[in-house]
Amino acid sequence: MTSFAQITVFAVMLSMGMALGFEGMGRLWRRPSLLLRCCLAAFVVVPVAAMVVTRVLPLSFEVRAGIAAMAVIPGAPFIYRKMLKGPGDAELAGSFQATMALLSILLVPLWFGIISALYPNDAAAPLATVFKQVMLMQGVPLLAGAAIAPASLAQTVDAAPAPQGLAVLLTQATDADDQPASPDDLAVEDLTNEQITQLETVFDTYQPQIEAATARYLTSLETINALLVPSTDDLTLTNAHNDVVVAEQAMNELIFQRNLALRSVLTLDQRQVINDYVRAYLGLAAPPQVTVTFPDTLVGLDADAAIANLQADDWGVAFTTPSQVGLNRGSEELDLLGINLSRSKLILPEVGLR
């Protein structure tokens, strides 16, 4: 690896560590089943598939060596920057990248040892050299960046007071009056003990992540605000804006997923409060209520006459029961309830539209 490439990789890994911190790096570890699947895919499935390809196809040593190297070293550092621009979970992507980089310190030398044993005449790589290379290029800068992340965040926040506009944005993003922070904020009646326990678990799981994501969002806003001076070039502003978009998306996604998790604990009759929180966060108004007016012309008619009038007005009978008649006209529906058809009972005003 050239000196320029080494410096670039070192800088990318250092930046990733500073962006994630130890808490962000551990995101994937809090989902053991997903962590296991990621490790199997990165360190077993892909290398084994690469070995099969190099065995089956008549490739030169250089090509086989290149395929093997790419297969056993998962998660190229620059892929993380590309993932940040996509629609996925930025923090989870970063945690995956960081986890693969740290595990590579041990597993990449192991795979190189296996390859050297399988191809003793073609390839030989001292394990200590491979370990040192991976450790210095990925492990050291990543851990160093994570170690200084809290300090750098505090320095950024304390360096200059946030302008009033940024303070308003932060307040909107974290104000407990706008979004729930505990089961008590939901003010839902008739919660069971099991529901309360499940709701508390959801809050305990998501709240630290939401607070961390909100802090990163605020930092990105302050960064681009400081860069909005005449001397800043367009590329720097574009990158800063991309960071704002990614941070905001990560924060919004966490809040939305938290609210969905809360909603799944509640019964259908209890969910309206969560719907209102989601609408408030998205700045949406409640949909207008449908006003139902019973046709006055039917009041006082017997059932047979009412149905005949409706059929003459293009209504069709959808179903009948001893006490109910359902009619449709396009997307409109009308129920005549409480009717005794054999007695041609009079239609009353409380019978109405569905």
Short mmCIF file of C-alpha atoms in Angstrom, two decimals:
data_model
loop_
_atom_site.label_atom_id
_atom_site.label_comp_id
_atom_site.label_asym_id
_atom_site.label_seq_id
_atom_site.Cartn_x
_atom_site.Cartn_y
_atom_site.Cartn_z
CA MET A 1 0.00 0.00 0.00
CA THR A 2 1.40 3.40 -1.00
CA SER A 3 2.03 6.13 1.55
CA PHE A 4 -0.80 8.24 0.12
CA ALA A 5 -3.24 5.33 0.34
CA GLN A 6 -2.14 4.59 3.90
CA ILE A 7 -2.67 8.20 4.96
CA THR A 8 -6.07 8.28 3.26
CA VAL A 9 -7.29 5.06 4.89
CA PHE A 10 -5.95 6.21 8.27
CA ALA A 11 -7.78 9.54 7.94
CA VAL A 12 -11.05 7.88 6.88
CA MET A 13 -10.97 5.45 9.81
CA LEU A 14 -10.10 8.25 12.24
CA SER A 15 -13.00 10.32 10.93
CA MET A 16 -15.35 7.35 11.23
CA GLY A 17 -14.34 6.77 14.84
CA MET A 18 -14.89 10.43 15.71
CA ALA A 19 -18.30 10.42 14.01
CA LEU A 20 -19.53 7.26 15.73
CA GLY A 21 -17.93 7.28 19.15
CA PHE A 22 -17.92 4.10 21.21
CA GLU A 23 -21.69 4.24 21.63
CA GLY A 24 -22.33 4.41 17.89
CA MET A 25 -19.77 1.69 17.19
CA GLY A 26 -21.62 -0.62 19.58
CA ARG A 27 -25.00 -0.22 17.85
CA LEU A 28 -24.64 -3.50 15.94
CA TRP A 29 -23.49 -5.35 19.06
CA ARG A 30 -26.83 -4.59 20.70
CA ARG A 31 -28.48 -6.76 18.03
CA PRO A 32 -26.67 -10.12 18.45
CA SER A 33 -28.57 -12.02 15.76
CA LEU A 34 -27.84 -9.34 13.15
CA LEU A 35 -24.22 -9.18 14.30
CA LEU A 36 -23.85 -12.93 13.83
CA ARG A 37 -25.35 -12.80 10.33
CA CYS A 38 -23.06 -9.93 9.38
CA CYS A 39 -19.98 -11.78 10.61
CA LEU A 40 -20.94 -14.97 8.78
CA ALA A 41 -21.57 -13.07 5.56
CA ALA A 42 -18.39 -10.98 5.74
CA PHE A 43 -15.88 -13.49 7.11
CA VAL A 44 -17.23 -16.88 5.97
CA VAL A 45 -19.63 -16.73 3.02
CA VAL A 46 -17.72 -14.22 0.88
CA PRO A 47 -14.22 -15.70 1.45
CA VAL A 48 -15.47 -19.25 0.81
CA ALA A 49 -17.24 -18.12 -2.36
CA ALA A 50 -14.04 -16.41 -3.51
CA MET A 51 -12.03 -19.57 -2.87
CA VAL A 52 -14.49 -21.58 -4.96
CA VAL A 53 -14.21 -19.08 -7.81
CA THR A 54 -10.41 -19.12 -7.76
CA ARG A 55 -10.44 -22.93 -7.73
CA VAL A 56 -12.91 -23.35 -10.58
CA LEU A 57 -11.78 -20.63 -12.98
CA PRO A 58 -8.37 -20.72 -14.71
CA LEU A 59 -7.03 -17.47 -13.29
CA SER A 60 -3.51 -16.17 -12.97
CA PHE A 61 -1.89 -15.95 -9.55
CA GLU A 62 -2.18 -12.17 -9.50
CA VAL A 63 -5.93 -12.27 -10.18
CA ARG A 64 -6.51 -15.02 -7.61
CA ALA A 65 -4.51 -13.09 -5.04
CA GLY A 66 -6.52 -9.94 -5.72
CA ILE A 67 -9.85 -11.75 -5.39
CA ALA A 68 -8.71 -13.43 -2.17
CA ALA A 69 -7.52 -10.14 -0.67
CA MET A 70 -10.80 -8.37 -1.45
CA ALA A 71 -12.82 -11.29 -0.09
CA VAL A 72 -11.08 -11.62 3.27
CA ILE A 73 -10.92 -7.88 4.01
CA PRO A 74 -14.56 -6.81 4.40
CA GLY A 75 -15.94 -3.32 4.28
CA ALA A 76 -13.60 -1.07 2.34
CA PRO A 77 -13.30 2.21 4.31
CA PHE A 78 -14.64 4.38 1.49
CA ILE A 79 -17.89 2.40 1.27
CA TYR A 80 -18.98 4.03 4.53
CA ARG A 81 -19.05 7.47 2.90
CA LYS A 82 -21.22 6.09 0.10
CA MET A 83 -23.60 4.46 2.58
CA LEU A 84 -24.07 7.80 4.35
CA LYS A 85 -25.60 9.22 1.17
CA GLY A 86 -28.15 6.41 0.87
CA PRO A 87 -31.55 5.98 2.51
CA GLY A 88 -30.43 3.46 5.12
CA ASP A 89 -29.65 3.76 8.83
CA ALA A 90 -26.40 5.77 8.87
CA GLU A 91 -25.43 4.86 12.44
CA LEU A 92 -26.07 1.15 11.90
CA ALA A 93 -24.03 1.26 8.69
CA GLY A 94 -21.21 2.94 10.58
CA SER A 95 -21.42 0.39 13.38
CA PHE A 96 -21.21 -2.42 10.82
CA GLN A 97 -18.19 -0.80 9.16
CA ALA A 98 -16.43 -0.25 12.49
CA THR A 99 -17.21 -3.78 13.70
CA MET A 100 -15.87 -5.35 10.53
CA ALA A 101 -12.72 -3.22 10.79
CA LEU A 102 -12.07 -4.28 14.39
CA LEU A 103 -12.77 -7.96 13.76
CA SER A 104 -10.49 -7.80 10.72
CA ILE A 105 -7.55 -7.27 13.06
CA LEU A 106 -7.85 -10.92 14.12
CA LEU A 107 -9.74 -12.61 11.31
CA VAL A 108 -7.87 -11.22 8.29
CA PRO A 109 -4.50 -12.61 9.46
CA LEU A 110 -6.29 -15.90 10.18
CA TRP A 111 -7.62 -16.06 6.62
CA PHE A 112 -4.21 -15.14 5.19
CA GLY A 113 -2.77 -18.01 7.20
CA ILE A 114 -5.37 -20.37 5.72
CA ILE A 115 -4.63 -19.13 2.19
CA SER A 116 -0.90 -19.53 2.74
CA ALA A 117 -1.48 -23.10 3.94
CA LEU A 118 -3.68 -23.92 0.92
CA TYR A 119 -1.24 -22.40 -1.58
CA PRO A 120 2.19 -22.90 0.01
CA ASN A 121 4.00 -22.61 -3.30
CA ASP A 122 2.16 -19.51 -4.47
CA ALA A 123 1.46 -17.37 -1.45
CA ALA A 124 3.12 -16.80 1.87
CA ALA A 125 2.26 -13.94 4.17
CA PRO A 126 3.79 -13.58 7.65
CA LEU A 127 0.84 -13.37 10.03
CA ALA A 128 2.58 -10.81 12.23
CA THR A 129 3.05 -8.49 9.25
CA VAL A 130 -0.59 -8.80 8.20
CA PHE A 131 -1.77 -8.23 11.78
CA LYS A 132 0.41 -5.14 12.14
CA GLN A 133 -0.77 -3.69 8.83
CA VAL A 134 -4.47 -4.13 9.61
CA MET A 135 -4.05 -2.93 13.19
CA LEU A 136 -2.21 0.25 12.23
CA MET A 137 -4.43 1.13 9.26
CA GLN A 138 -7.85 0.33 10.75
CA GLY A 139 -7.82 -0.52 14.43
CA VAL A 140 -5.65 2.28 15.81
CA PRO A 141 -7.27 5.24 13.98
CA LEU A 142 -10.78 3.90 14.55
CA LEU A 143 -10.29 3.49 18.31
CA ALA A 144 -8.41 6.78 18.57
CA GLY A 145 -11.23 8.61 16.81
CA ALA A 146 -13.84 7.04 19.08
CA ALA A 147 -11.79 7.94 22.15
CA ILE A 148 -11.63 11.64 21.27
CA ALA A 149 -15.21 11.84 19.93
CA PRO A 150 -16.86 13.07 23.17
CA ALA A 151 -14.16 15.70 23.69
CA SER A 152 -14.38 16.97 20.13
CA LEU A 153 -18.16 17.16 20.37
CA ALA A 154 -18.01 19.16 23.58
CA GLN A 155 -15.40 21.51 22.09
CA THR A 156 -17.55 22.08 19.01
CA VAL A 157 -20.62 22.88 21.08
CA ASP A 158 -18.74 25.14 23.51
CA ALA A 159 -16.63 26.92 20.89
CA ALA A 160 -19.44 29.24 19.82
CA PRO A 161 -22.94 29.64 21.20
CA ALA A 162 -25.56 28.34 18.83
CA PRO A 163 -27.45 31.07 16.99
CA GLN A 164 -31.07 31.54 17.95
CA GLY A 165 -32.28 29.65 14.88
CA LEU A 166 -30.19 26.59 15.75
CA ALA A 167 -31.37 26.70 19.35
CA VAL A 168 -34.95 26.65 18.10
CA LEU A 169 -34.22 23.66 15.88
CA LEU A 170 -32.65 21.75 18.75
CA THR A 171 -35.57 22.56 21.02
CA GLN A 172 -38.00 21.31 18.41
CA ALA A 173 -36.02 18.10 18.02
CA THR A 174 -35.69 17.24 21.71
CA ASP A 175 -38.58 18.92 23.53
CA ALA A 176 -40.41 16.31 25.60
CA ASP A 177 -43.62 18.25 25.08
CA ASP A 178 -43.47 17.44 21.37
CA GLN A 179 -42.43 13.79 21.62
CA PRO A 180 -42.95 11.26 24.42
CA ALA A 181 -40.02 10.37 26.64
CA SER A 182 -41.75 7.95 29.04
CA PRO A 183 -44.99 5.95 29.33
CA ASP A 184 -46.44 8.76 31.46
CA ASP A 185 -46.15 11.16 28.52
CA LEU A 186 -48.48 8.95 26.51
CA ALA A 187 -51.31 9.49 29.01
CA VAL A 188 -52.97 6.27 27.84
CA GLU A 189 -55.62 4.85 30.13
CA ASP A 190 -56.04 1.18 31.01
CA LEU A 191 -52.43 0.16 30.33
CA THR A 192 -51.64 -3.31 31.61
CA ASN A 193 -48.49 -4.00 33.62
CA GLU A 194 -47.11 -5.93 30.67
CA GLN A 195 -47.74 -2.97 28.35
CA ILE A 196 -46.02 -0.58 30.76
CA THR A 197 -42.98 -2.87 30.93
CA GLN A 198 -42.83 -3.13 27.14
CA LEU A 199 -43.19 0.64 26.71
CA GLU A 200 -40.40 1.29 29.22
CA THR A 201 -38.17 -1.14 27.32
CA VAL A 202 -38.84 0.72 24.07
CA PHE A 203 -38.00 4.07 25.67
CA ASP A 204 -34.83 2.67 27.30
CA THR A 205 -33.71 1.24 23.95
CA TYR A 206 -34.35 4.24 21.74
CA GLN A 207 -33.92 7.30 23.96
CA PRO A 208 -30.08 7.19 24.21
CA GLN A 209 -29.85 6.67 20.45
CA ILE A 210 -32.23 9.56 19.77
CA GLU A 211 -30.29 11.87 22.08
CA ALA A 212 -26.99 10.93 20.41
CA ALA A 213 -28.46 11.38 16.93
CA THR A 214 -29.91 14.75 17.92
CA ALA A 215 -26.52 15.88 19.23
CA ARG A 216 -24.89 14.90 15.93
CA TYR A 217 -27.61 16.76 14.02
CA LEU A 218 -27.02 19.91 16.07
CA THR A 219 -23.28 19.64 15.53
CA SER A 220 -23.74 19.32 11.77
CA LEU A 221 -25.95 22.42 11.77
CA GLU A 222 -23.37 24.40 13.72
CA THR A 223 -20.63 23.20 11.37
CA ILE A 224 -22.36 24.34 8.21
CA ASN A 225 -23.36 27.59 9.90
CA ALA A 226 -19.71 28.31 10.68
CA LEU A 227 -18.75 27.50 7.08
CA LEU A 228 -21.23 29.96 5.58
CA VAL A 229 -18.61 32.63 4.94
CA PRO A 230 -17.44 34.07 1.59
CA SER A 231 -14.16 32.14 1.56
CA THR A 232 -15.68 28.63 1.86
CA ASP A 233 -15.56 26.65 -1.37
CA ASP A 234 -18.62 24.92 -2.81
CA LEU A 235 -17.35 21.38 -2.24
CA THR A 236 -16.85 21.98 1.48
CA LEU A 237 -20.34 23.42 1.79
CA THR A 238 -21.79 20.52 -0.19
CA ASN A 239 -20.11 17.98 2.10
CA ALA A 240 -21.30 19.87 5.17
CA HIS A 241 -24.84 19.96 3.80
CA ASN A 242 -24.69 16.22 3.11
CA ASP A 243 -23.68 15.68 6.73
CA VAL A 244 -26.70 17.72 7.87
CA VAL A 245 -29.05 15.70 5.66
CA VAL A 246 -27.62 12.40 6.86
CA ALA A 247 -27.75 13.43 10.53
CA GLU A 248 -31.32 14.70 10.23
CA GLN A 249 -32.41 11.54 8.43
CA ALA A 250 -30.84 9.35 11.11
CA MET A 251 -32.54 11.34 13.88
CA ASN A 252 -35.93 11.31 12.17
CA GLU A 253 -35.69 7.60 11.43
CA LEU A 254 -34.94 6.77 15.06
CA ILE A 255 -37.87 8.87 16.31
CA PHE A 256 -40.23 7.33 13.77
CA GLN A 257 -39.10 3.76 14.51
CA ARG A 258 -39.41 4.43 18.26
CA ASN A 259 -42.97 5.65 17.77
CA LEU A 260 -43.79 2.60 15.65
CA ALA A 261 -42.41 0.36 18.40
CA LEU A 262 -44.58 2.18 20.97
CA ARG A 263 -47.59 1.90 18.69
CA SER A 264 -47.15 -1.86 18.35
CA VAL A 265 -47.48 -2.26 22.13
CA LEU A 266 -50.81 -0.41 22.26
CA THR A 267 -54.20 -1.76 21.32
CA LEU A 268 -56.18 -0.31 18.44
CA ASP A 269 -58.22 1.84 20.83
CA GLN A 270 -55.04 3.21 22.46
CA ARG A 271 -53.03 4.08 19.35
CA GLN A 272 -54.51 7.47 18.57
CA VAL A 273 -52.11 9.21 20.95
CA ILE A 274 -49.11 7.86 19.00
CA ASN A 275 -50.73 8.84 15.72
CA ASP A 276 -51.04 12.39 17.08
CA TYR A 277 -47.37 12.44 18.11
CA VAL A 278 -46.30 11.32 14.62
CA ARG A 279 -48.51 13.96 13.00
CA ALA A 280 -47.11 16.65 15.31
CA TYR A 281 -43.52 15.69 14.51
CA LEU A 282 -44.19 15.70 10.77
CA GLY A 283 -46.19 18.92 10.98
CA LEU A 284 -49.34 17.27 9.67
CA ALA A 285 -52.90 18.25 10.45
CA ALA A 286 -55.46 15.65 11.47
CA PRO A 287 -57.58 14.49 8.53
CA PRO A 288 -61.03 16.10 8.39
CA GLN A 289 -63.82 14.14 9.98
CA VAL A 290 -66.43 12.76 7.64
CA THR A 291 -69.83 14.36 8.19
CA VAL A 292 -72.70 11.93 7.71
CA THR A 293 -76.16 13.29 6.91
CA PHE A 294 -79.14 10.99 6.65
CA PRO A 295 -81.37 11.64 3.60
CA ASP A 296 -84.39 13.55 4.93
CA THR A 297 -86.57 12.26 2.09
CA LEU A 298 -86.49 8.75 3.58
CA VAL A 299 -87.76 9.74 7.01
CA GLY A 300 -91.31 8.55 7.57
CA LEU A 301 -91.38 6.10 4.66
CA ASP A 302 -91.93 2.42 5.18
CA ALA A 303 -89.02 0.13 4.37
CA ASP A 304 -90.32 -1.06 1.00
CA ALA A 305 -91.00 2.48 -0.22
CA ALA A 306 -87.61 3.72 1.02
CA ILE A 307 -85.75 0.91 -0.75
CA ALA A 308 -87.73 1.51 -3.94
CA ASN A 309 -86.87 5.22 -3.86
CA LEU A 310 -83.20 4.45 -3.30
CA GLN A 311 -83.11 1.93 -6.15
CA ALA A 312 -84.70 4.52 -8.42
CA ASP A 313 -81.85 6.84 -7.42
CA ASP A 314 -79.22 4.28 -8.60
CA TRP A 315 -78.69 2.61 -5.22
CA GLY A 316 -78.30 -1.15 -5.29
CA VAL A 317 -79.09 -3.62 -2.52
CA ALA A 318 -75.84 -5.18 -1.32
CA PHE A 319 -77.25 -7.43 1.40
CA THR A 320 -80.34 -7.99 3.51
CA THR A 321 -80.91 -9.45 6.96
CA PRO A 322 -84.12 -9.66 9.02
CA SER A 323 -83.28 -6.28 10.61
CA GLN A 324 -80.91 -4.56 8.17
CA VAL A 325 -80.55 -3.66 4.52
CA GLY A 326 -77.21 -2.54 3.06
CA LEU A 327 -77.11 -0.49 -0.14
CA ASN A 328 -74.27 0.77 -2.34
CA ARG A 329 -73.94 3.49 -4.94
CA GLY A 330 -70.41 3.71 -6.26
CA SER A 331 -68.23 4.46 -3.24
CA GLU A 332 -71.24 5.46 -1.11
CA GLU A 333 -72.76 3.02 1.35
CA LEU A 334 -76.05 3.20 3.25
CA ASP A 335 -77.36 0.96 6.00
CA LEU A 336 -81.04 0.78 6.93
CA LEU A 337 -80.95 -0.60 10.45
CA GLY A 338 -83.61 -1.82 12.84
CA ILE A 339 -86.03 -2.67 10.03
CA ASN A 340 -88.60 -5.46 10.19
CA LEU A 341 -89.06 -6.02 6.47
CA SER A 342 -92.10 -8.24 6.87
CA ARG A 343 -93.88 -5.38 8.66
CA SER A 344 -92.67 -2.57 6.38
CA LYS A 345 -91.46 -0.62 9.43
CA LEU A 346 -91.11 3.15 9.06
CA ILE A 347 -87.63 4.56 8.43
CA LEU A 348 -86.36 6.61 11.38
CA PRO A 349 -83.78 9.45 11.28
CA GLU A 350 -81.16 7.55 13.30
CA VAL A 351 -80.73 5.06 10.47
CA GLY A 352 -77.77 6.39 8.49
CA LEU A 353 -74.82 6.17 6.17
CA ARG A 354 -71.93 3.80 6.64
#
